[in-house]
Short mmCIF file of C-alpha atoms in Angstrom, two decimals:
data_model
loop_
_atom_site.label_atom_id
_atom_site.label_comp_id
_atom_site.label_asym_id
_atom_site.label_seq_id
_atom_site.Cartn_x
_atom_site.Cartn_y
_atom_site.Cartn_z
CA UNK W 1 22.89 28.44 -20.71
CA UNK W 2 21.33 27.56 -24.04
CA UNK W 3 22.23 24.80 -26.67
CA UNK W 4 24.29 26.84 -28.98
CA UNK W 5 23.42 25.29 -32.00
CA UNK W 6 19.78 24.44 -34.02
CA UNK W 7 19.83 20.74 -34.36
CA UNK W 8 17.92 19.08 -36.79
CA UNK W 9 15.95 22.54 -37.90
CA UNK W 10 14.69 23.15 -34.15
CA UNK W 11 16.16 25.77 -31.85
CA UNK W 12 16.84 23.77 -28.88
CA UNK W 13 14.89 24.68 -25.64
CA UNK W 14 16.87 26.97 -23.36
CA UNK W 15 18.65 25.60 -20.14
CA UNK W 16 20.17 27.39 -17.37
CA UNK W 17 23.11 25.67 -15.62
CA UNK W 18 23.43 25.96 -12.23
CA UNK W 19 26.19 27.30 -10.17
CA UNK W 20 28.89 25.07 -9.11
CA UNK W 21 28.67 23.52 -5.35
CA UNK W 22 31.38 24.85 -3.43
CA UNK W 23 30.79 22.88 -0.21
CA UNK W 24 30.80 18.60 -0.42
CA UNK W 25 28.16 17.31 -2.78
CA UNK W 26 25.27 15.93 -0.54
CA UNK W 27 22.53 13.75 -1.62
CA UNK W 28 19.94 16.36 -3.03
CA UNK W 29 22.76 18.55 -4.57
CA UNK W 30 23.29 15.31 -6.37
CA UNK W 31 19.45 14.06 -7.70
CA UNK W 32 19.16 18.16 -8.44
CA UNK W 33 22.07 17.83 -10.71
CA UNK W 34 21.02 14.80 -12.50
CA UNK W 35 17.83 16.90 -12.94
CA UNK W 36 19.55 19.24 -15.10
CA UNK W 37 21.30 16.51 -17.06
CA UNK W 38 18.27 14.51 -17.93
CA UNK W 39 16.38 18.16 -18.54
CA UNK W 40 19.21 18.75 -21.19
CA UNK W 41 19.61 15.50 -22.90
CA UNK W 42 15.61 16.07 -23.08
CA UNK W 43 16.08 18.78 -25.20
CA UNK W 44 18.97 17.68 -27.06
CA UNK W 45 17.07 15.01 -28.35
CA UNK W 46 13.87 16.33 -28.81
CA UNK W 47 15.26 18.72 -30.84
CA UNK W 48 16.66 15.67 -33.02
CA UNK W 49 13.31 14.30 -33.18
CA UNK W 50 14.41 11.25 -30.51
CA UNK W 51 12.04 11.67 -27.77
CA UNK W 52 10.23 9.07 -25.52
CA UNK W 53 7.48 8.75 -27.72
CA UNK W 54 10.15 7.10 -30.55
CA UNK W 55 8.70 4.05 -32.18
CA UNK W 56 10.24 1.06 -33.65
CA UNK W 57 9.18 2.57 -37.52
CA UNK W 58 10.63 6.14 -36.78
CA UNK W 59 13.65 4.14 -35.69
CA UNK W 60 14.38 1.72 -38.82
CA UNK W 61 13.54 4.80 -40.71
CA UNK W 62 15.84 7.25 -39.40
CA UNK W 63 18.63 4.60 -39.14
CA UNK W 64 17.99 3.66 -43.20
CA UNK W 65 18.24 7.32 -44.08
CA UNK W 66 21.96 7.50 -42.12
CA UNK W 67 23.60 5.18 -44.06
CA UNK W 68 25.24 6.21 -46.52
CA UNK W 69 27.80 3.96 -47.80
CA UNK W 70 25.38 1.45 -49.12
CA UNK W 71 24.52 0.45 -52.49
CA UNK W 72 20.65 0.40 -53.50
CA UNK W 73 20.78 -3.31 -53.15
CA UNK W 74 22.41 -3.34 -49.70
CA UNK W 75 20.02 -1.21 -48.85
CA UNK W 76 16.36 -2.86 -50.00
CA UNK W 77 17.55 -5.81 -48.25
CA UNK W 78 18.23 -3.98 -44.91
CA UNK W 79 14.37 -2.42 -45.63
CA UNK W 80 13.01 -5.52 -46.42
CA UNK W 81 14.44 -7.15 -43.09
CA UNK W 82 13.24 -5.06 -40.83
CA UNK W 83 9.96 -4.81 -42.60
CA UNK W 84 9.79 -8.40 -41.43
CA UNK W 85 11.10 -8.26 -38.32
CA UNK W 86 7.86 -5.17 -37.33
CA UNK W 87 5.40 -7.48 -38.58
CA UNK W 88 6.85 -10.33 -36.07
CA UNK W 89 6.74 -7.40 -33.36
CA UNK W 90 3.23 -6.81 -34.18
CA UNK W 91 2.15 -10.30 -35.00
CA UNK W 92 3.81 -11.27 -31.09
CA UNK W 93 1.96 -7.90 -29.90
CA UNK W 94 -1.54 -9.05 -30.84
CA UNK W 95 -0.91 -13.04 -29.12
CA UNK W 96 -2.17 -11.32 -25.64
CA UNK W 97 -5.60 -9.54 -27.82
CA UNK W 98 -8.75 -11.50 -27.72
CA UNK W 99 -9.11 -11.15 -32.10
CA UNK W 100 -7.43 -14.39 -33.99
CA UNK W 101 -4.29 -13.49 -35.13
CA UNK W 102 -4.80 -15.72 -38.45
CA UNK W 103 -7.62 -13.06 -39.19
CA UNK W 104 -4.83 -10.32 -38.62
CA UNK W 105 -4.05 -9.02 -42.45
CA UNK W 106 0.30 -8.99 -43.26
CA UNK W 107 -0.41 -4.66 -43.47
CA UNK W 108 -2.01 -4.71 -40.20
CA UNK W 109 0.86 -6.60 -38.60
CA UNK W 110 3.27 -4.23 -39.67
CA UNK W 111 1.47 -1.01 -38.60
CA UNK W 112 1.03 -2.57 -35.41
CA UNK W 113 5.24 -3.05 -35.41
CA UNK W 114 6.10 0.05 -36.75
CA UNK W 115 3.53 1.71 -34.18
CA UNK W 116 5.65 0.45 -31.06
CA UNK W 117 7.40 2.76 -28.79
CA UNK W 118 10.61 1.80 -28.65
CA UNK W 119 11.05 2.12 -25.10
CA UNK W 120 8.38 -0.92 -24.70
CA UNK W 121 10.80 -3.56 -26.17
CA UNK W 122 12.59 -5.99 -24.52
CA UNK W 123 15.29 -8.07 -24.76
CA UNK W 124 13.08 -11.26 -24.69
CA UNK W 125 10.66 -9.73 -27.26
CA UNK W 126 13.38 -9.03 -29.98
CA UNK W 127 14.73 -12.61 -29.83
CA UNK W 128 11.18 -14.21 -30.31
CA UNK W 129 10.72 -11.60 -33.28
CA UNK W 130 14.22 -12.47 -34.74
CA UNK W 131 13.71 -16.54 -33.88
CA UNK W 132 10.19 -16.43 -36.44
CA UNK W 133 12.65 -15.03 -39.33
CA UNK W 134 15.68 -17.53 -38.84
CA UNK W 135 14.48 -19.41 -41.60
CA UNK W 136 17.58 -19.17 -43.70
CA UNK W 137 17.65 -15.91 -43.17
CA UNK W 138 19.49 -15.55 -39.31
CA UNK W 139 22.47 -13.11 -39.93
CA UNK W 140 20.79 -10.73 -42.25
CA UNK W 141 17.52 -10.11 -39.90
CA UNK W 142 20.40 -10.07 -36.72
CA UNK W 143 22.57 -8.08 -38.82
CA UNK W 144 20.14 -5.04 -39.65
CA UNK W 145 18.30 -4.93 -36.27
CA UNK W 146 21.32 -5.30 -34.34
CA UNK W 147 23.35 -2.48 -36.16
CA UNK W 148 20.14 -0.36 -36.05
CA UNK W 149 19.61 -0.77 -32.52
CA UNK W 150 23.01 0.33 -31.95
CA UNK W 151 22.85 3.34 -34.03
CA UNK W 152 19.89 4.45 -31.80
CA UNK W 153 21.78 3.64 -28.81
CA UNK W 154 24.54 6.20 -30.10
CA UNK W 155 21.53 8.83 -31.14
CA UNK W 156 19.71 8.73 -27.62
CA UNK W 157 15.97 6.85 -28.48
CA UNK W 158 14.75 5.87 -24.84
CA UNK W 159 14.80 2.46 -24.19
CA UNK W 160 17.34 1.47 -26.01
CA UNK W 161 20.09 0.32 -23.53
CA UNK W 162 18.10 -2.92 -23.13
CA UNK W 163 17.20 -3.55 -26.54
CA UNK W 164 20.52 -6.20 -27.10
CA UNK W 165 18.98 -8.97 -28.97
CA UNK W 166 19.94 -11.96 -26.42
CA UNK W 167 22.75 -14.85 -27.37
CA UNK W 168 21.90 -17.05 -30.45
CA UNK W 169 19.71 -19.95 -28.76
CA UNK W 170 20.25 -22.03 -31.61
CA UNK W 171 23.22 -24.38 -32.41
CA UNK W 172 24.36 -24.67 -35.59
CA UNK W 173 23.66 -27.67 -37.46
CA UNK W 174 26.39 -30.39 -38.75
CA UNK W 175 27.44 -30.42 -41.85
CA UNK W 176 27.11 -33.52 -44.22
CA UNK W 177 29.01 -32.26 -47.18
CA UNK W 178 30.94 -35.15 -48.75
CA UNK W 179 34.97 -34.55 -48.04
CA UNK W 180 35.84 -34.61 -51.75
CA UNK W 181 32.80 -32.26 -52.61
CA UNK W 182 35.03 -29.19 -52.27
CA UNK W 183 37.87 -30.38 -54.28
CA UNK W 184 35.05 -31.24 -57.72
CA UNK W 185 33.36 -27.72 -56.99
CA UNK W 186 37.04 -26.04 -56.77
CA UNK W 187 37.66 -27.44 -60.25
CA UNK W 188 34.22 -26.63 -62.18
CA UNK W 189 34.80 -23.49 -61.13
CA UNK W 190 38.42 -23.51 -62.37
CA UNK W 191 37.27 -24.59 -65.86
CA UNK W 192 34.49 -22.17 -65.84
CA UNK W 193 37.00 -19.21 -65.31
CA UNK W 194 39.17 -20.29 -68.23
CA UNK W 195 36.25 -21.04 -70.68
CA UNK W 196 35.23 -17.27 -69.76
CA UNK W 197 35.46 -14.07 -71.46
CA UNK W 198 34.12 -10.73 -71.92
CA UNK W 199 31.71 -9.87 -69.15
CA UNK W 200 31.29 -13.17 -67.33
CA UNK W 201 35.28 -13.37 -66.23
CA UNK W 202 34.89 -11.27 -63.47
CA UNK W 203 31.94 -13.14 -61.64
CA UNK W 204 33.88 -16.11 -62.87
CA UNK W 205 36.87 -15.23 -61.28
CA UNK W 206 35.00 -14.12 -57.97
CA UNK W 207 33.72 -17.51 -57.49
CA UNK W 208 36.60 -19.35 -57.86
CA UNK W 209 38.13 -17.43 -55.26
CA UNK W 210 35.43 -17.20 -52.89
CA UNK W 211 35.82 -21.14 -52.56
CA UNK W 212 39.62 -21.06 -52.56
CA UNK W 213 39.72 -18.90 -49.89
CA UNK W 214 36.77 -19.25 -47.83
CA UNK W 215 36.10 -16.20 -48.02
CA UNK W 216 32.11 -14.68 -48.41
CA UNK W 217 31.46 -13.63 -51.78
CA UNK W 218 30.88 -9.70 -50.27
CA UNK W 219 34.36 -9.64 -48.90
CA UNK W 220 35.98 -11.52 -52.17
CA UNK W 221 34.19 -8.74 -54.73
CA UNK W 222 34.71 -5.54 -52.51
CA UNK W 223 38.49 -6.10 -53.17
CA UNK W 224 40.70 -3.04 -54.54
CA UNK W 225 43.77 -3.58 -56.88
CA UNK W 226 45.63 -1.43 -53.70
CA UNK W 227 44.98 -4.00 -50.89
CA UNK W 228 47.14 -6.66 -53.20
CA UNK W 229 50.48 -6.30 -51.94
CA UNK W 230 52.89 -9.41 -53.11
CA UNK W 231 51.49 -13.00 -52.13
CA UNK W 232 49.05 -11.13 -49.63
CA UNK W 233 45.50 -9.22 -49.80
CA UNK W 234 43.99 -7.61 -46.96
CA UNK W 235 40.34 -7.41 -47.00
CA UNK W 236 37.18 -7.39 -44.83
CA UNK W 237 35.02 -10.26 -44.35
CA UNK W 238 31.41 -9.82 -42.83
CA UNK W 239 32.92 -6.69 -41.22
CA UNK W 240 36.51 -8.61 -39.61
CA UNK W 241 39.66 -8.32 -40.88
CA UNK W 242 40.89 -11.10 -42.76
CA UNK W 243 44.61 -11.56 -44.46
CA UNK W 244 44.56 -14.36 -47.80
CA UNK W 245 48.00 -15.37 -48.61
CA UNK W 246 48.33 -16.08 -52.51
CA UNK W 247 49.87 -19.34 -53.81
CA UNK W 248 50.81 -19.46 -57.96
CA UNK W 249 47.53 -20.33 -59.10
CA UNK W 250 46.11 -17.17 -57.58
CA UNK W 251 48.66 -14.70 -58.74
CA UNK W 252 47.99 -16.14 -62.08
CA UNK W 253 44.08 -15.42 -61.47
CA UNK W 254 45.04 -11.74 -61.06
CA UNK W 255 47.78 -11.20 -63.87
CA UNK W 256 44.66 -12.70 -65.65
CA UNK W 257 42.05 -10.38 -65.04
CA UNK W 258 44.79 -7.25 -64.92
CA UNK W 259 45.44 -8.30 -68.44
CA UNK W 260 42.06 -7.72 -69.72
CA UNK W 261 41.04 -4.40 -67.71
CA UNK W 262 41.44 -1.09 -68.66
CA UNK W 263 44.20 0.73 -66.73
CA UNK W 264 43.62 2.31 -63.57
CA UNK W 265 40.57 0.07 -63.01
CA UNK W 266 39.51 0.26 -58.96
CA UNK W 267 38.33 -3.07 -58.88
CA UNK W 268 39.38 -6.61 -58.76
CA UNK W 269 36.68 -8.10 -60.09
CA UNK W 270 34.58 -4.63 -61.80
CA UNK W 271 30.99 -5.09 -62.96
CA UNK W 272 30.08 -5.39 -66.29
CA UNK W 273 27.56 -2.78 -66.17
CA UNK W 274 28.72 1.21 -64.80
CA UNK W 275 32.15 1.57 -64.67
CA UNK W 276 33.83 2.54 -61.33
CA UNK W 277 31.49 -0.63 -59.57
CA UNK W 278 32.33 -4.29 -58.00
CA UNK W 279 30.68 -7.40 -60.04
CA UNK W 280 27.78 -7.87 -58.59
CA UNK W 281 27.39 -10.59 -55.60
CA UNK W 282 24.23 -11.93 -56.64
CA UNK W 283 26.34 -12.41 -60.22
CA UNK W 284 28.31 -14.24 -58.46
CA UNK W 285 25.82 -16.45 -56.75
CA UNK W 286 24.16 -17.08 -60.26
CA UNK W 287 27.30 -18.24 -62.03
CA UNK W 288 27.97 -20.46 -59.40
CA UNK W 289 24.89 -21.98 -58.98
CA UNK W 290 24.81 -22.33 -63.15
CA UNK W 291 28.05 -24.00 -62.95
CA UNK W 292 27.76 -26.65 -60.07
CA UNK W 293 24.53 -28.00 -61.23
CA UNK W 294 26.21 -28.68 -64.38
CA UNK W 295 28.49 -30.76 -62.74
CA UNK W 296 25.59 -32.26 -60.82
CA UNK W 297 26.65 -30.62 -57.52
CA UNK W 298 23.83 -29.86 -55.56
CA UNK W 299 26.13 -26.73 -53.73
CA UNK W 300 25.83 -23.10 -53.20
CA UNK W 301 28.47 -20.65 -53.36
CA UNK W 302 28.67 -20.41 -49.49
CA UNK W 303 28.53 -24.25 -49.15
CA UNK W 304 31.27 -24.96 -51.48
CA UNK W 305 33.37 -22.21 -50.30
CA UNK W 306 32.80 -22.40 -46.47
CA UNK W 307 31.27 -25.73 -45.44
CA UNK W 308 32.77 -27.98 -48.30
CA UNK W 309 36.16 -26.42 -47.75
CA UNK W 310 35.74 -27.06 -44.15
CA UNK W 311 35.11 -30.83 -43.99
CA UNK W 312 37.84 -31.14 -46.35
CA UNK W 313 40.52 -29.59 -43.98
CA UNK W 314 39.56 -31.92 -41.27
CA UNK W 315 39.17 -34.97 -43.48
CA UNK W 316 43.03 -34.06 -44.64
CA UNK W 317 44.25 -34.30 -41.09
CA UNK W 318 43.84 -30.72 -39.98
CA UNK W 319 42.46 -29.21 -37.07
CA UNK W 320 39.60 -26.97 -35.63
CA UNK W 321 41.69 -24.21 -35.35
CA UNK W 322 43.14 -24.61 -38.94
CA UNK W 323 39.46 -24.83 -39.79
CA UNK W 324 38.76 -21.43 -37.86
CA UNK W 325 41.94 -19.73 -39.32
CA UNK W 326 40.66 -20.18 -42.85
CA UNK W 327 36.88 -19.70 -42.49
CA UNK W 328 37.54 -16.49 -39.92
CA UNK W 329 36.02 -17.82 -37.24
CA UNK W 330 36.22 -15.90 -33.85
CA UNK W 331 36.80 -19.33 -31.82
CA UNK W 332 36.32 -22.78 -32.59
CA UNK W 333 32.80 -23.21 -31.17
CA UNK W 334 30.80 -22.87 -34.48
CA UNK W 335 33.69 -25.11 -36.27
CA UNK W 336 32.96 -28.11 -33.45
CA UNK W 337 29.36 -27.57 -33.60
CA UNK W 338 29.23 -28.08 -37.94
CA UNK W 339 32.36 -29.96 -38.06
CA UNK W 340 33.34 -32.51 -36.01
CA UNK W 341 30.03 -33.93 -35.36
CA UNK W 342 30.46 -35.78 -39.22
CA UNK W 343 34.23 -36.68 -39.03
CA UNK W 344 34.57 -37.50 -34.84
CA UNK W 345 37.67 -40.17 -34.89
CA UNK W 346 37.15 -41.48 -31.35
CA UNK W 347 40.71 -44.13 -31.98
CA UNK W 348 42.63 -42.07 -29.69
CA UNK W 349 40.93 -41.56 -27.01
CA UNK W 350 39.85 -45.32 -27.09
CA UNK W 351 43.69 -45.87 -26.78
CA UNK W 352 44.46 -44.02 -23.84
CA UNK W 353 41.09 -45.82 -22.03
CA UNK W 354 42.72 -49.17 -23.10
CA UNK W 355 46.30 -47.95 -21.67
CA UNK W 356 44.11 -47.65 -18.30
CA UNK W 357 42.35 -50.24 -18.52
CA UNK W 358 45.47 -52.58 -19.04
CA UNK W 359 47.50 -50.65 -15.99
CA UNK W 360 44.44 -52.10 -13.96
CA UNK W 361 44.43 -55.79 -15.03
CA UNK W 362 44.27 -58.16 -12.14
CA UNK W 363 45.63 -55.59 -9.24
CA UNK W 364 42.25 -53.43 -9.19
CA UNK W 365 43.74 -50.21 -10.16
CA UNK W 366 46.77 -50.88 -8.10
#
């Protein structure tokens, strides 16, 4: 039976299907049946333009041209990160070559990336190729490579079952932000928003409540008027679901910028530019940045908002998880691993070794 359809512009090579068994299934009716499977995914994909021969630069490139939700900006910075991560794949690929790699041109790296067939990856490859661009840069580089690796898992390139980058290797490092740091950036940004108007209130507004509510600037600006229901807005948050309950000061943030927007605006916090689009989040990052270093706050937006905000909790008397339910952690492991390292109160359990220690006096334990 043939393919029915032309996919991707090529008439798919015609397959005949065999007849059905109608005694048991032995062993060779079985490996002659997975014949015909793999001779029909074959075609399926080859018609698609996936075939063995896929390499890593046919793959970022078919998986940039799919998307099509994202914004030009989203988008250069998914191009520019895996343009990266090929020329770690082909700087890595040229360790085992008898040339110097120092003498290797940037261009020459990448070709040599791009040029890799995807079904000669591995897992241990991709990590070393993602752990030379964690400079600062970890979930963006993880973020495109990872999606795109599962988009060609989903469209059939060979090789790509075992292309799972492996488990971050890496532990996060403490955090040393000063426990009051979070309350002084919460209130520059506070006067900031009221001394706004015109085209800066929106960007000022975003970053005032990306550090009340821990939330990422991209999840904060992305926010429609129709996911604010009462004292509660439901929004995504580096892809997870995340629910901000609204005290007084916040509600009067929004009546705020409703009352100078022009009706039926999408937007929470529109741009200033095109109508019908979010304030940008780099916008965001720039009036922040402006702001603290006025103050003499040496802080980024996710710093203030996240790690400031953080340290602050625990210094109050609050918990991990109270940490994790704010910042939308998964679990508590990151939180322990940037958290508690600065603020460890070791009084209690001291207490309970002095309880034992005084049930032992003189009697040995007894």
């Amino acid at each position: 039976m043939s393919l029915p359809a032309v996919v991707g512009g090529v008439q798919p090579i015609p397959l005949v299907r065999p007849t059905p068994p109608t005694a048991p299934l032995d062993a060779e009716t079985v490996l002659r049946a997975q014949e015909y499977l793999q001779m029909a995914l074959g075609s399926l994909f080859e018609a698609q333009g996936y075939t063995g021969r896929a390499t890593v630069g046919q793959l970022c490139d078919a998986w940039l041209e799919s998307g099509k939700r994202w914004t030009d900006t989203t988008r250069t910075g998914h191009r520019y990160n895996l343009r990266a991560f090929c020329q770690q794949l082909g700087r890595l690929w040229t360790e085992g070559e008898p040339r110097l790699v120092q003498d290797t041109q940037e261009g020459e790296f990448l070709r040599l990336g791009r040029a890799m067939p995807v079904a000669d990856l591995e897992p241990a490859l991709v990590e070393r190729a993602i752990d030379g661009l964690a400079q600062g840069r970890w979930n963006s580089v993880t973020g495109a490579v990872r999606t795109c690796l599962r988009w060609a898992n989903r469209h059939g390139f060979a090789g790509v079952a075992v292309l799972v980058p492996a488990a971050r290797t890496h532990k996060a490092r403490p955090v040393t932000i000063a426990a009051n740091e979070w309350a002084q950036a919460a209130h520059a940004l506070y006067d900031a928003f009221e001394a706004a108007d015109g085209r800066s209130r929106a960007a000022a507004a975003a970053a005032l409540c990306s550090v009340r509510w821990g939330v990422r600037r991209g999840g904060v600006v992305r926010i429609e008027w129709t996911a604010v229901v009462g004292r509660e807005i439901r929004l995504a948050d580096k892809g997870r679901a995340r629910l901000v309950m609204l005290d007084d000061l916040d509600l009067e943030i929004l009546q705020c910028l409703r009352e100078h927007q022009a009706e039926g605006e999408r937007w929470v916090f529109p741009g200033s530019g095109e109508t019908g689009r979010h304030v940008h989040p780099n916008t965001v990052t720039a009036h922040t940045r402006r702001v603290l270093d006025r103050c003499g706050l040496k802080l980024t937006l996710h710093q203030a908002g996240r790690h400031a905000a953080g340290t602050a909790i625990l210094d109050l008397g609050g918990t991990p998880d109270d940490v994790a339910a704010h910042l939308g952690h998964v679990n508590d492991r990151v939180t322990r691993e940037r958290y508690l390292p600065v603020i460890t109160d070791t009084r209690r359990a001291r207490a309970l070794l002095s309880q034992a220690w005084a049930g032992g006096k003189g009697g040995k334990g007894r």
